[in-house]
């Protein structure tokens, strides 16, 4: 038989090489329980050696599932979204699901629903909204497909919606309370773009902490998550002698704020304290090292995907779970300097 006419390897070939039944191969490939780890590894090794690939279309007909999860992503290069996407892909492979990713354009009306419709047309068992934003219209996920959203998305509707992620409200509150506890009269805020629900949540937590403490709420300066926008905000703040503490909605904008303060000869933390959010790898090596709110994006993605898979396979996932904020105190925050 020629190479061109040779049939692709099937589950019977995998079973023969692994020394197990075809039913055991099916159980392993379908991610079913009651298979020992040693047998599972032997079957997967045989499948890799033979180059065996499951027939996804046939499997979908047999089980009513495609074993594929769709992801709606802005395609952002920002640390948080990109880290989440990498962790999602890794975790999906470990659970036996493939990912289909559709990128949307920020600010384009209806792009999220168009992406959802595209994924449903391809055939997916669930959908992930990785960076929820406000497009000015209500989301309606009509089909019987579970939806995972990383963070609250007001207006999202659907029969099986799972919400998870780090609490942005909690993060904004914790960051602001830290600065107030050091003795600062109030805390200024450099926010993310207002159409992002994550930015709104962080600003909401900041406002809540100020209101609870009974201190004045300064005007918000809005950035776009980039160091350049943080730099522009920092130059604006540097002209105001009343600014002694700033909560910045992400570490990348905080980098720009620190640069602007350095150029204005405003010592951090002697003259002004700065708190960021995300705990990007560079945060600990800035000058000064940045106090920030840590987000474990890998843990968030793994936990969220586990909830989504549970909802797909059993319909029993918890509807809502947020991970608490974790403050990492470094050298960019200190009590305000005494002034005459």
mmCIF file of C-alpha atoms in Angstrom:
data_model
loop_
_atom_site.group_PDB
_atom_site.id
_atom_site.type_symbol
_atom_site.label_atom_id
_atom_site.label_comp_id
_atom_site.label_asym_id
_atom_site.label_seq_id
_atom_site.Cartn_x
_atom_site.Cartn_y
_atom_site.Cartn_z
ATOM 1 C CA UNK A 1 0.000 0.000 0.000
ATOM 2 C CA UNK A 2 1.405 3.404 -0.958
ATOM 3 C CA UNK A 3 2.012 6.177 1.581
ATOM 4 C CA UNK A 4 -0.630 8.320 -0.124
ATOM 5 C CA UNK A 5 -3.359 5.653 0.196
ATOM 6 C CA UNK A 6 -2.504 4.575 3.726
ATOM 7 C CA UNK A 7 -5.411 5.245 6.083
ATOM 8 C CA UNK A 8 -4.870 7.503 9.106
ATOM 9 C CA UNK A 9 -4.448 5.702 12.425
ATOM 10 C CA UNK A 10 -7.683 4.907 14.274
ATOM 11 C CA UNK A 11 -8.649 4.142 17.852
ATOM 12 C CA UNK A 12 -8.215 0.406 17.179
ATOM 13 C CA UNK A 13 -4.554 1.017 16.294
ATOM 14 C CA UNK A 14 -4.068 2.992 19.519
ATOM 15 C CA UNK A 15 -5.748 0.234 21.523
ATOM 16 C CA UNK A 16 -3.511 -2.422 19.954
ATOM 17 C CA UNK A 17 -0.303 -0.484 20.597
ATOM 18 C CA UNK A 18 -1.287 0.427 24.175
ATOM 19 C CA UNK A 19 -2.514 -3.081 24.954
ATOM 20 C CA UNK A 20 -5.982 -1.945 26.034
ATOM 21 C CA UNK A 21 -9.530 -2.204 24.729
ATOM 22 C CA UNK A 22 -10.989 0.222 22.230
ATOM 23 C CA UNK A 23 -13.487 1.253 24.900
ATOM 24 C CA UNK A 24 -10.603 2.283 27.177
ATOM 25 C CA UNK A 25 -9.138 4.416 24.371
ATOM 26 C CA UNK A 26 -12.542 6.064 23.964
ATOM 27 C CA UNK A 27 -12.756 6.760 27.687
ATOM 28 C CA UNK A 28 -9.299 8.346 27.727
ATOM 29 C CA UNK A 29 -9.951 10.506 24.661
ATOM 30 C CA UNK A 30 -13.316 11.622 26.047
ATOM 31 C CA UNK A 31 -11.811 12.536 29.404
ATOM 32 C CA UNK A 32 -14.038 10.074 31.258
ATOM 33 C CA UNK A 33 -13.276 8.841 34.805
ATOM 34 C CA UNK A 34 -12.540 5.275 35.942
ATOM 35 C CA UNK A 35 -9.263 5.053 34.044
ATOM 36 C CA UNK A 36 -6.018 4.760 36.022
ATOM 37 C CA UNK A 37 -3.360 7.397 35.464
ATOM 38 C CA UNK A 38 -0.884 4.762 34.241
ATOM 39 C CA UNK A 39 -3.311 3.470 31.611
ATOM 40 C CA UNK A 40 -4.249 7.007 30.583
ATOM 41 C CA UNK A 41 -0.584 7.903 30.035
ATOM 42 C CA UNK A 42 0.002 4.678 28.056
ATOM 43 C CA UNK A 43 -2.939 5.412 25.753
ATOM 44 C CA UNK A 44 -1.899 9.027 25.212
ATOM 45 C CA UNK A 45 1.691 7.963 24.494
ATOM 46 C CA UNK A 46 0.456 5.450 21.908
ATOM 47 C CA UNK A 47 -1.754 8.111 20.325
ATOM 48 C CA UNK A 48 1.197 10.500 20.060
ATOM 49 C CA UNK A 49 3.441 7.808 18.588
ATOM 50 C CA UNK A 50 0.884 6.932 15.906
ATOM 51 C CA UNK A 51 -0.146 10.512 15.214
ATOM 52 C CA UNK A 52 -3.742 9.681 16.128
ATOM 53 C CA UNK A 53 -6.277 12.512 16.062
ATOM 54 C CA UNK A 54 -9.847 12.234 17.255
ATOM 55 C CA UNK A 55 -12.614 12.695 14.740
ATOM 56 C CA UNK A 56 -14.143 15.804 16.283
ATOM 57 C CA UNK A 57 -17.185 15.890 14.014
ATOM 58 C CA UNK A 58 -18.074 12.266 14.722
ATOM 59 C CA UNK A 59 -17.518 12.784 18.422
ATOM 60 C CA UNK A 60 -19.851 15.769 18.416
ATOM 61 C CA UNK A 61 -22.549 13.667 16.762
ATOM 62 C CA UNK A 62 -22.104 10.862 19.292
ATOM 63 C CA UNK A 63 -21.929 12.997 22.436
ATOM 64 C CA UNK A 64 -23.762 16.140 21.395
ATOM 65 C CA UNK A 65 -20.527 18.051 22.090
ATOM 66 C CA UNK A 66 -17.625 19.386 20.026
ATOM 67 C CA UNK A 67 -15.075 19.378 22.851
ATOM 68 C CA UNK A 68 -14.172 22.882 21.772
ATOM 69 C CA UNK A 69 -14.424 26.172 23.675
ATOM 70 C CA UNK A 70 -14.698 29.544 21.964
ATOM 71 C CA UNK A 71 -12.870 32.598 23.297
ATOM 72 C CA UNK A 72 -13.822 36.183 22.506
ATOM 73 C CA UNK A 73 -10.708 38.339 22.939
ATOM 74 C CA UNK A 74 -9.748 41.911 22.167
ATOM 75 C CA UNK A 75 -6.406 40.583 20.986
ATOM 76 C CA UNK A 76 -4.684 42.913 23.410
ATOM 77 C CA UNK A 77 -0.947 42.719 24.043
ATOM 78 C CA UNK A 78 -1.481 43.960 27.607
ATOM 79 C CA UNK A 79 0.011 41.759 30.310
ATOM 80 C CA UNK A 80 -3.266 40.727 31.957
ATOM 81 C CA UNK A 81 -5.278 39.690 28.867
ATOM 82 C CA UNK A 82 -2.321 37.991 27.169
ATOM 83 C CA UNK A 83 -1.405 36.069 30.347
ATOM 84 C CA UNK A 84 -5.004 34.959 30.746
ATOM 85 C CA UNK A 85 -5.169 33.746 27.143
ATOM 86 C CA UNK A 86 -1.971 31.695 27.470
ATOM 87 C CA UNK A 87 -3.209 30.116 30.703
ATOM 88 C CA UNK A 88 -6.594 29.349 29.135
ATOM 89 C CA UNK A 89 -4.986 27.560 26.203
ATOM 90 C CA UNK A 90 -2.730 25.505 28.483
ATOM 91 C CA UNK A 91 -5.551 24.517 30.801
ATOM 92 C CA UNK A 92 -7.879 23.674 27.907
ATOM 93 C CA UNK A 93 -5.343 21.209 26.482
ATOM 94 C CA UNK A 94 -4.969 19.570 29.892
ATOM 95 C CA UNK A 95 -8.722 19.022 30.115
ATOM 96 C CA UNK A 96 -9.004 17.700 26.547
ATOM 97 C CA UNK A 97 -10.680 20.740 24.995
ATOM 98 C CA UNK A 98 -9.473 22.777 22.031
ATOM 99 C CA UNK A 99 -9.775 26.564 21.846
ATOM 100 C CA UNK A 100 -11.161 28.655 19.012
ATOM 101 C CA UNK A 101 -10.235 32.324 19.430
ATOM 102 C CA UNK A 102 -11.988 35.228 17.734
ATOM 103 C CA UNK A 103 -10.451 38.670 18.165
ATOM 104 C CA UNK A 104 -12.655 41.758 18.323
ATOM 105 C CA UNK A 105 -11.883 45.449 17.906
ATOM 106 C CA UNK A 106 -12.332 47.739 20.885
ATOM 107 C CA UNK A 107 -14.933 50.410 20.200
ATOM 108 C CA UNK A 108 -16.544 48.569 17.277
ATOM 109 C CA UNK A 109 -20.288 48.282 17.950
ATOM 110 C CA UNK A 110 -21.642 44.744 18.011
ATOM 111 C CA UNK A 111 -18.220 43.123 17.699
ATOM 112 C CA UNK A 112 -18.675 40.886 20.749
ATOM 113 C CA UNK A 113 -22.007 39.495 19.566
ATOM 114 C CA UNK A 114 -20.595 39.030 16.061
ATOM 115 C CA UNK A 115 -17.697 37.067 17.562
ATOM 116 C CA UNK A 116 -20.086 34.947 19.633
ATOM 117 C CA UNK A 117 -22.192 34.192 16.556
ATOM 118 C CA UNK A 118 -19.054 33.199 14.617
ATOM 119 C CA UNK A 119 -17.974 30.787 17.349
ATOM 120 C CA UNK A 120 -21.421 29.215 17.617
ATOM 121 C CA UNK A 121 -21.438 28.686 13.846
ATOM 122 C CA UNK A 122 -18.102 26.838 14.127
ATOM 123 C CA UNK A 123 -19.491 24.565 16.820
ATOM 124 C CA UNK A 124 -18.397 25.136 20.423
ATOM 125 C CA UNK A 125 -19.540 23.745 23.765
ATOM 126 C CA UNK A 126 -18.951 26.960 25.708
ATOM 127 C CA UNK A 127 -17.793 30.549 25.302
ATOM 128 C CA UNK A 128 -15.292 32.675 27.252
ATOM 129 C CA UNK A 129 -15.519 36.478 27.322
ATOM 130 C CA UNK A 130 -11.934 37.240 28.307
ATOM 131 C CA UNK A 131 -12.014 41.067 28.534
ATOM 132 C CA UNK A 132 -15.589 42.247 29.126
ATOM 133 C CA UNK A 133 -16.212 45.755 27.774
ATOM 134 C CA UNK A 134 -19.281 47.938 27.363
ATOM 135 C CA UNK A 135 -20.319 48.255 23.727
ATOM 136 C CA UNK A 136 -23.359 50.316 24.612
ATOM 137 C CA UNK A 137 -25.768 47.454 24.022
ATOM 138 C CA UNK A 138 -27.107 44.539 26.004
ATOM 139 C CA UNK A 139 -25.457 41.176 25.453
ATOM 140 C CA UNK A 140 -27.864 38.327 24.865
ATOM 141 C CA UNK A 141 -26.451 34.809 24.636
ATOM 142 C CA UNK A 142 -29.522 32.899 23.506
ATOM 143 C CA UNK A 143 -28.306 29.356 22.683
ATOM 144 C CA UNK A 144 -27.975 26.671 25.346
ATOM 145 C CA UNK A 145 -24.238 27.198 25.612
ATOM 146 C CA UNK A 146 -22.495 28.030 28.905
ATOM 147 C CA UNK A 147 -20.716 31.388 29.005
ATOM 148 C CA UNK A 148 -17.749 32.271 31.229
ATOM 149 C CA UNK A 149 -17.037 35.959 31.825
ATOM 150 C CA UNK A 150 -13.873 37.102 33.589
ATOM 151 C CA UNK A 151 -15.502 39.739 35.746
ATOM 152 C CA UNK A 152 -19.019 41.130 36.063
ATOM 153 C CA UNK A 153 -20.621 42.166 32.797
ATOM 154 C CA UNK A 154 -23.866 44.000 33.622
ATOM 155 C CA UNK A 155 -26.569 43.191 31.104
ATOM 156 C CA UNK A 156 -25.195 39.823 30.031
ATOM 157 C CA UNK A 157 -28.025 37.346 29.658
ATOM 158 C CA UNK A 158 -28.050 33.651 28.999
ATOM 159 C CA UNK A 159 -29.229 30.393 30.472
ATOM 160 C CA UNK A 160 -25.867 29.284 31.877
ATOM 161 C CA UNK A 161 -23.595 32.208 32.768
ATOM 162 C CA UNK A 162 -20.532 31.700 34.987
ATOM 163 C CA UNK A 163 -18.684 34.725 36.392
ATOM 164 C CA UNK A 164 -15.219 34.601 37.916
ATOM 165 C CA UNK A 165 -11.993 36.578 38.154
ATOM 166 C CA UNK A 166 -10.252 38.896 40.553
ATOM 167 C CA UNK A 167 -12.523 41.424 42.256
ATOM 168 C CA UNK A 168 -11.722 44.811 40.764
ATOM 169 C CA UNK A 169 -13.886 46.548 43.359
ATOM 170 C CA UNK A 170 -11.987 44.800 46.143
ATOM 171 C CA UNK A 171 -8.664 45.693 44.513
ATOM 172 C CA UNK A 172 -9.499 49.390 44.242
ATOM 173 C CA UNK A 173 -10.680 49.444 47.832
ATOM 174 C CA UNK A 174 -7.596 47.650 49.212
ATOM 175 C CA UNK A 175 -5.163 49.882 47.293
ATOM 176 C CA UNK A 176 -6.896 53.065 48.455
ATOM 177 C CA UNK A 177 -7.218 51.917 52.069
ATOM 178 C CA UNK A 178 -3.489 51.160 52.122
ATOM 179 C CA UNK A 179 -2.641 54.726 51.116
ATOM 180 C CA UNK A 180 -5.175 56.272 53.516
ATOM 181 C CA UNK A 181 -3.833 54.120 56.377
ATOM 182 C CA UNK A 182 -0.381 55.615 55.756
ATOM 183 C CA UNK A 183 -1.844 59.036 56.562
ATOM 184 C CA UNK A 184 -2.534 60.581 53.145
ATOM 185 C CA UNK A 185 -5.383 63.108 53.134
ATOM 186 C CA UNK A 186 -6.884 61.620 49.981
ATOM 187 C CA UNK A 187 -5.938 59.403 47.032
ATOM 188 C CA UNK A 188 -5.949 60.387 43.365
ATOM 189 C CA UNK A 189 -6.832 57.832 40.696
ATOM 190 C CA UNK A 190 -5.503 57.169 37.195
ATOM 191 C CA UNK A 191 -8.224 54.950 35.726
ATOM 192 C CA UNK A 192 -8.332 52.581 32.783
ATOM 193 C CA UNK A 193 -10.609 53.254 29.785
ATOM 194 C CA UNK A 194 -14.180 53.691 30.975
ATOM 195 C CA UNK A 195 -15.669 51.162 28.524
ATOM 196 C CA UNK A 196 -13.803 48.357 30.285
ATOM 197 C CA UNK A 197 -15.815 46.882 33.159
ATOM 198 C CA UNK A 198 -12.529 46.101 34.939
ATOM 199 C CA UNK A 199 -11.628 49.806 34.959
ATOM 200 C CA UNK A 200 -15.064 50.734 36.273
ATOM 201 C CA UNK A 201 -14.818 48.174 39.070
ATOM 202 C CA UNK A 202 -11.398 49.437 40.204
ATOM 203 C CA UNK A 203 -12.662 53.028 40.213
ATOM 204 C CA UNK A 204 -15.745 51.930 42.145
ATOM 205 C CA UNK A 205 -13.572 50.332 44.846
ATOM 206 C CA UNK A 206 -11.474 53.538 45.043
ATOM 207 C CA UNK A 207 -14.618 55.672 45.478
ATOM 208 C CA UNK A 208 -16.020 53.311 48.096
ATOM 209 C CA UNK A 209 -12.845 53.487 50.199
ATOM 210 C CA UNK A 210 -12.771 57.297 50.032
ATOM 211 C CA UNK A 211 -16.456 57.588 50.940
ATOM 212 C CA UNK A 212 -16.074 55.169 53.839
ATOM 213 C CA UNK A 213 -13.144 57.207 55.168
ATOM 214 C CA UNK A 214 -15.096 60.447 54.706
ATOM 215 C CA UNK A 215 -12.412 62.113 52.601
ATOM 216 C CA UNK A 216 -12.635 64.181 49.442
ATOM 217 C CA UNK A 217 -12.795 62.454 46.041
ATOM 218 C CA UNK A 218 -10.410 64.094 43.535
ATOM 219 C CA UNK A 219 -11.253 64.135 39.821
ATOM 220 C CA UNK A 220 -10.364 60.950 37.897
ATOM 221 C CA UNK A 221 -7.742 61.005 35.148
ATOM 222 C CA UNK A 222 -8.512 58.377 32.499
ATOM 223 C CA UNK A 223 -5.802 56.497 30.620
ATOM 224 C CA UNK A 224 -5.829 53.663 28.090
ATOM 225 C CA UNK A 225 -3.769 51.072 30.084
ATOM 226 C CA UNK A 226 -0.526 52.119 28.327
ATOM 227 C CA UNK A 227 2.653 53.571 29.901
ATOM 228 C CA UNK A 228 2.269 56.579 27.576
ATOM 229 C CA UNK A 229 -1.144 57.432 28.989
ATOM 230 C CA UNK A 230 0.222 56.968 32.506
ATOM 231 C CA UNK A 231 3.053 59.345 31.686
ATOM 232 C CA UNK A 232 0.574 61.967 30.458
ATOM 233 C CA UNK A 233 -1.493 61.553 33.639
ATOM 234 C CA UNK A 234 1.646 61.768 35.772
ATOM 235 C CA UNK A 235 2.710 65.049 34.137
ATOM 236 C CA UNK A 236 -0.738 66.455 34.910
ATOM 237 C CA UNK A 237 -0.644 65.285 38.530
ATOM 238 C CA UNK A 238 2.894 66.615 39.015
ATOM 239 C CA UNK A 239 1.633 70.186 38.601
ATOM 240 C CA UNK A 240 -0.707 69.850 41.611
ATOM 241 C CA UNK A 241 1.043 70.296 44.985
ATOM 242 C CA UNK A 242 -1.907 68.647 46.793
ATOM 243 C CA UNK A 243 -1.178 65.234 45.214
ATOM 244 C CA UNK A 244 0.567 62.957 47.724
ATOM 245 C CA UNK A 245 -0.925 59.535 46.865
ATOM 246 C CA UNK A 246 -2.046 57.930 43.600
ATOM 247 C CA UNK A 247 -3.767 54.618 42.834
ATOM 248 C CA UNK A 248 -3.102 53.648 39.206
ATOM 249 C CA UNK A 249 -5.427 51.075 37.599
ATOM 250 C CA UNK A 250 -2.606 48.941 36.177
ATOM 251 C CA UNK A 251 1.166 48.627 36.509
ATOM 252 C CA UNK A 252 1.926 49.669 32.939
ATOM 253 C CA UNK A 253 0.296 53.062 33.440
ATOM 254 C CA UNK A 254 2.039 53.259 36.830
ATOM 255 C CA UNK A 255 5.387 52.960 35.021
ATOM 256 C CA UNK A 256 4.496 56.084 33.038
ATOM 257 C CA UNK A 257 3.382 57.889 36.200
ATOM 258 C CA UNK A 258 6.703 57.093 37.912
ATOM 259 C CA UNK A 259 8.626 58.410 34.892
ATOM 260 C CA UNK A 260 6.678 61.673 34.908
ATOM 261 C CA UNK A 261 7.227 62.160 38.642
ATOM 262 C CA UNK A 262 10.956 61.479 38.252
ATOM 263 C CA UNK A 263 11.207 64.106 35.511
ATOM 264 C CA UNK A 264 9.347 66.588 37.731
ATOM 265 C CA UNK A 265 11.742 65.776 40.604
ATOM 266 C CA UNK A 266 8.894 64.486 42.771
ATOM 267 C CA UNK A 267 10.504 61.799 44.892
ATOM 268 C CA UNK A 268 8.575 58.527 45.256
ATOM 269 C CA UNK A 269 7.656 57.789 48.004
ATOM 270 C CA UNK A 270 9.116 60.826 49.830
ATOM 271 C CA UNK A 271 6.882 63.345 48.041
ATOM 272 C CA UNK A 272 4.166 61.134 46.540
ATOM 273 C CA UNK A 273 3.176 57.466 46.960
ATOM 274 C CA UNK A 274 2.071 55.260 44.056
ATOM 275 C CA UNK A 275 0.153 51.956 43.977
ATOM 276 C CA UNK A 276 -0.391 49.969 40.768
ATOM 277 C CA UNK A 277 -2.301 46.821 39.928
ATOM 278 C CA UNK A 278 -1.445 43.446 38.302
ATOM 279 C CA UNK A 279 2.042 42.825 39.724
ATOM 280 C CA UNK A 280 3.678 42.461 36.318
ATOM 281 C CA UNK A 281 7.146 40.806 36.402
ATOM 282 C CA UNK A 282 8.911 44.195 36.107
ATOM 283 C CA UNK A 283 7.048 45.737 39.068
ATOM 284 C CA UNK A 284 9.539 44.450 41.662
ATOM 285 C CA UNK A 285 12.502 45.885 39.701
ATOM 286 C CA UNK A 286 11.340 49.442 39.049
ATOM 287 C CA UNK A 287 12.934 52.382 40.823
ATOM 288 C CA UNK A 288 11.458 52.352 43.361
ATOM 289 C CA UNK A 289 9.957 48.832 43.411
ATOM 290 C CA UNK A 290 6.210 49.234 42.921
ATOM 291 C CA UNK A 291 3.576 48.555 45.561
ATOM 292 C CA UNK A 292 0.747 46.855 43.677
ATOM 293 C CA UNK A 293 -2.281 44.576 43.780
ATOM 294 C CA UNK A 294 -1.305 41.102 42.600
ATOM 295 C CA UNK A 295 -3.523 39.254 40.153
ATOM 296 C CA UNK A 296 -2.752 35.577 39.615
ATOM 297 C CA UNK A 297 -3.894 35.389 35.992
ATOM 298 C CA UNK A 298 -2.967 31.731 35.627
ATOM 299 C CA UNK A 299 -5.018 30.757 38.688
ATOM 300 C CA UNK A 300 -7.933 32.897 37.496
ATOM 301 C CA UNK A 301 -7.890 31.267 34.043
ATOM 302 C CA UNK A 302 -7.536 27.734 35.402
ATOM 303 C CA UNK A 303 -10.299 28.175 37.938
ATOM 304 C CA UNK A 304 -12.616 29.836 35.424
ATOM 305 C CA UNK A 305 -12.086 27.172 32.788
ATOM 306 C CA UNK A 306 -12.658 24.420 35.360
ATOM 307 C CA UNK A 307 -16.007 26.041 36.221
ATOM 308 C CA UNK A 308 -16.928 26.320 32.536
ATOM 309 C CA UNK A 309 -16.040 22.672 31.809
ATOM 310 C CA UNK A 310 -18.052 21.606 34.865
ATOM 311 C CA UNK A 311 -21.036 23.582 33.582
ATOM 312 C CA UNK A 312 -20.630 22.089 30.083
ATOM 313 C CA UNK A 313 -20.426 18.522 31.301
ATOM 314 C CA UNK A 314 -22.759 18.500 34.290
ATOM 315 C CA UNK A 315 -24.519 21.859 34.517
ATOM 316 C CA UNK A 316 -23.486 22.114 38.168
ATOM 317 C CA UNK A 317 -20.911 24.926 38.271
ATOM 318 C CA UNK A 318 -21.079 27.731 40.797
ATOM 319 C CA UNK A 319 -22.629 30.783 39.166
ATOM 320 C CA UNK A 320 -20.290 33.398 40.612
ATOM 321 C CA UNK A 321 -16.929 33.374 42.350
ATOM 322 C CA UNK A 322 -14.344 36.139 42.703
ATOM 323 C CA UNK A 323 -10.786 35.797 43.940
ATOM 324 C CA UNK A 324 -9.754 38.294 46.647
ATOM 325 C CA UNK A 325 -7.271 41.118 46.056
ATOM 326 C CA UNK A 326 -3.729 40.646 47.390
ATOM 327 C CA UNK A 327 -1.700 43.748 48.277
ATOM 328 C CA UNK A 328 2.068 43.525 47.644
ATOM 329 C CA UNK A 329 3.790 46.306 49.602
ATOM 330 C CA UNK A 330 7.104 47.501 48.176
ATOM 331 C CA UNK A 331 9.006 50.795 48.277
ATOM 332 C CA UNK A 332 6.743 53.136 46.270
ATOM 333 C CA UNK A 333 4.448 53.895 49.242
ATOM 334 C CA UNK A 334 5.173 55.617 52.555
ATOM 335 C CA UNK A 335 3.551 58.058 54.995
ATOM 336 C CA UNK A 336 3.265 61.621 53.633
ATOM 337 C CA UNK A 337 6.219 63.879 54.311
ATOM 338 C CA UNK A 338 5.773 66.533 56.988
ATOM 339 C CA UNK A 339 5.328 69.980 55.458
ATOM 340 C CA UNK A 340 5.477 73.365 57.133
#
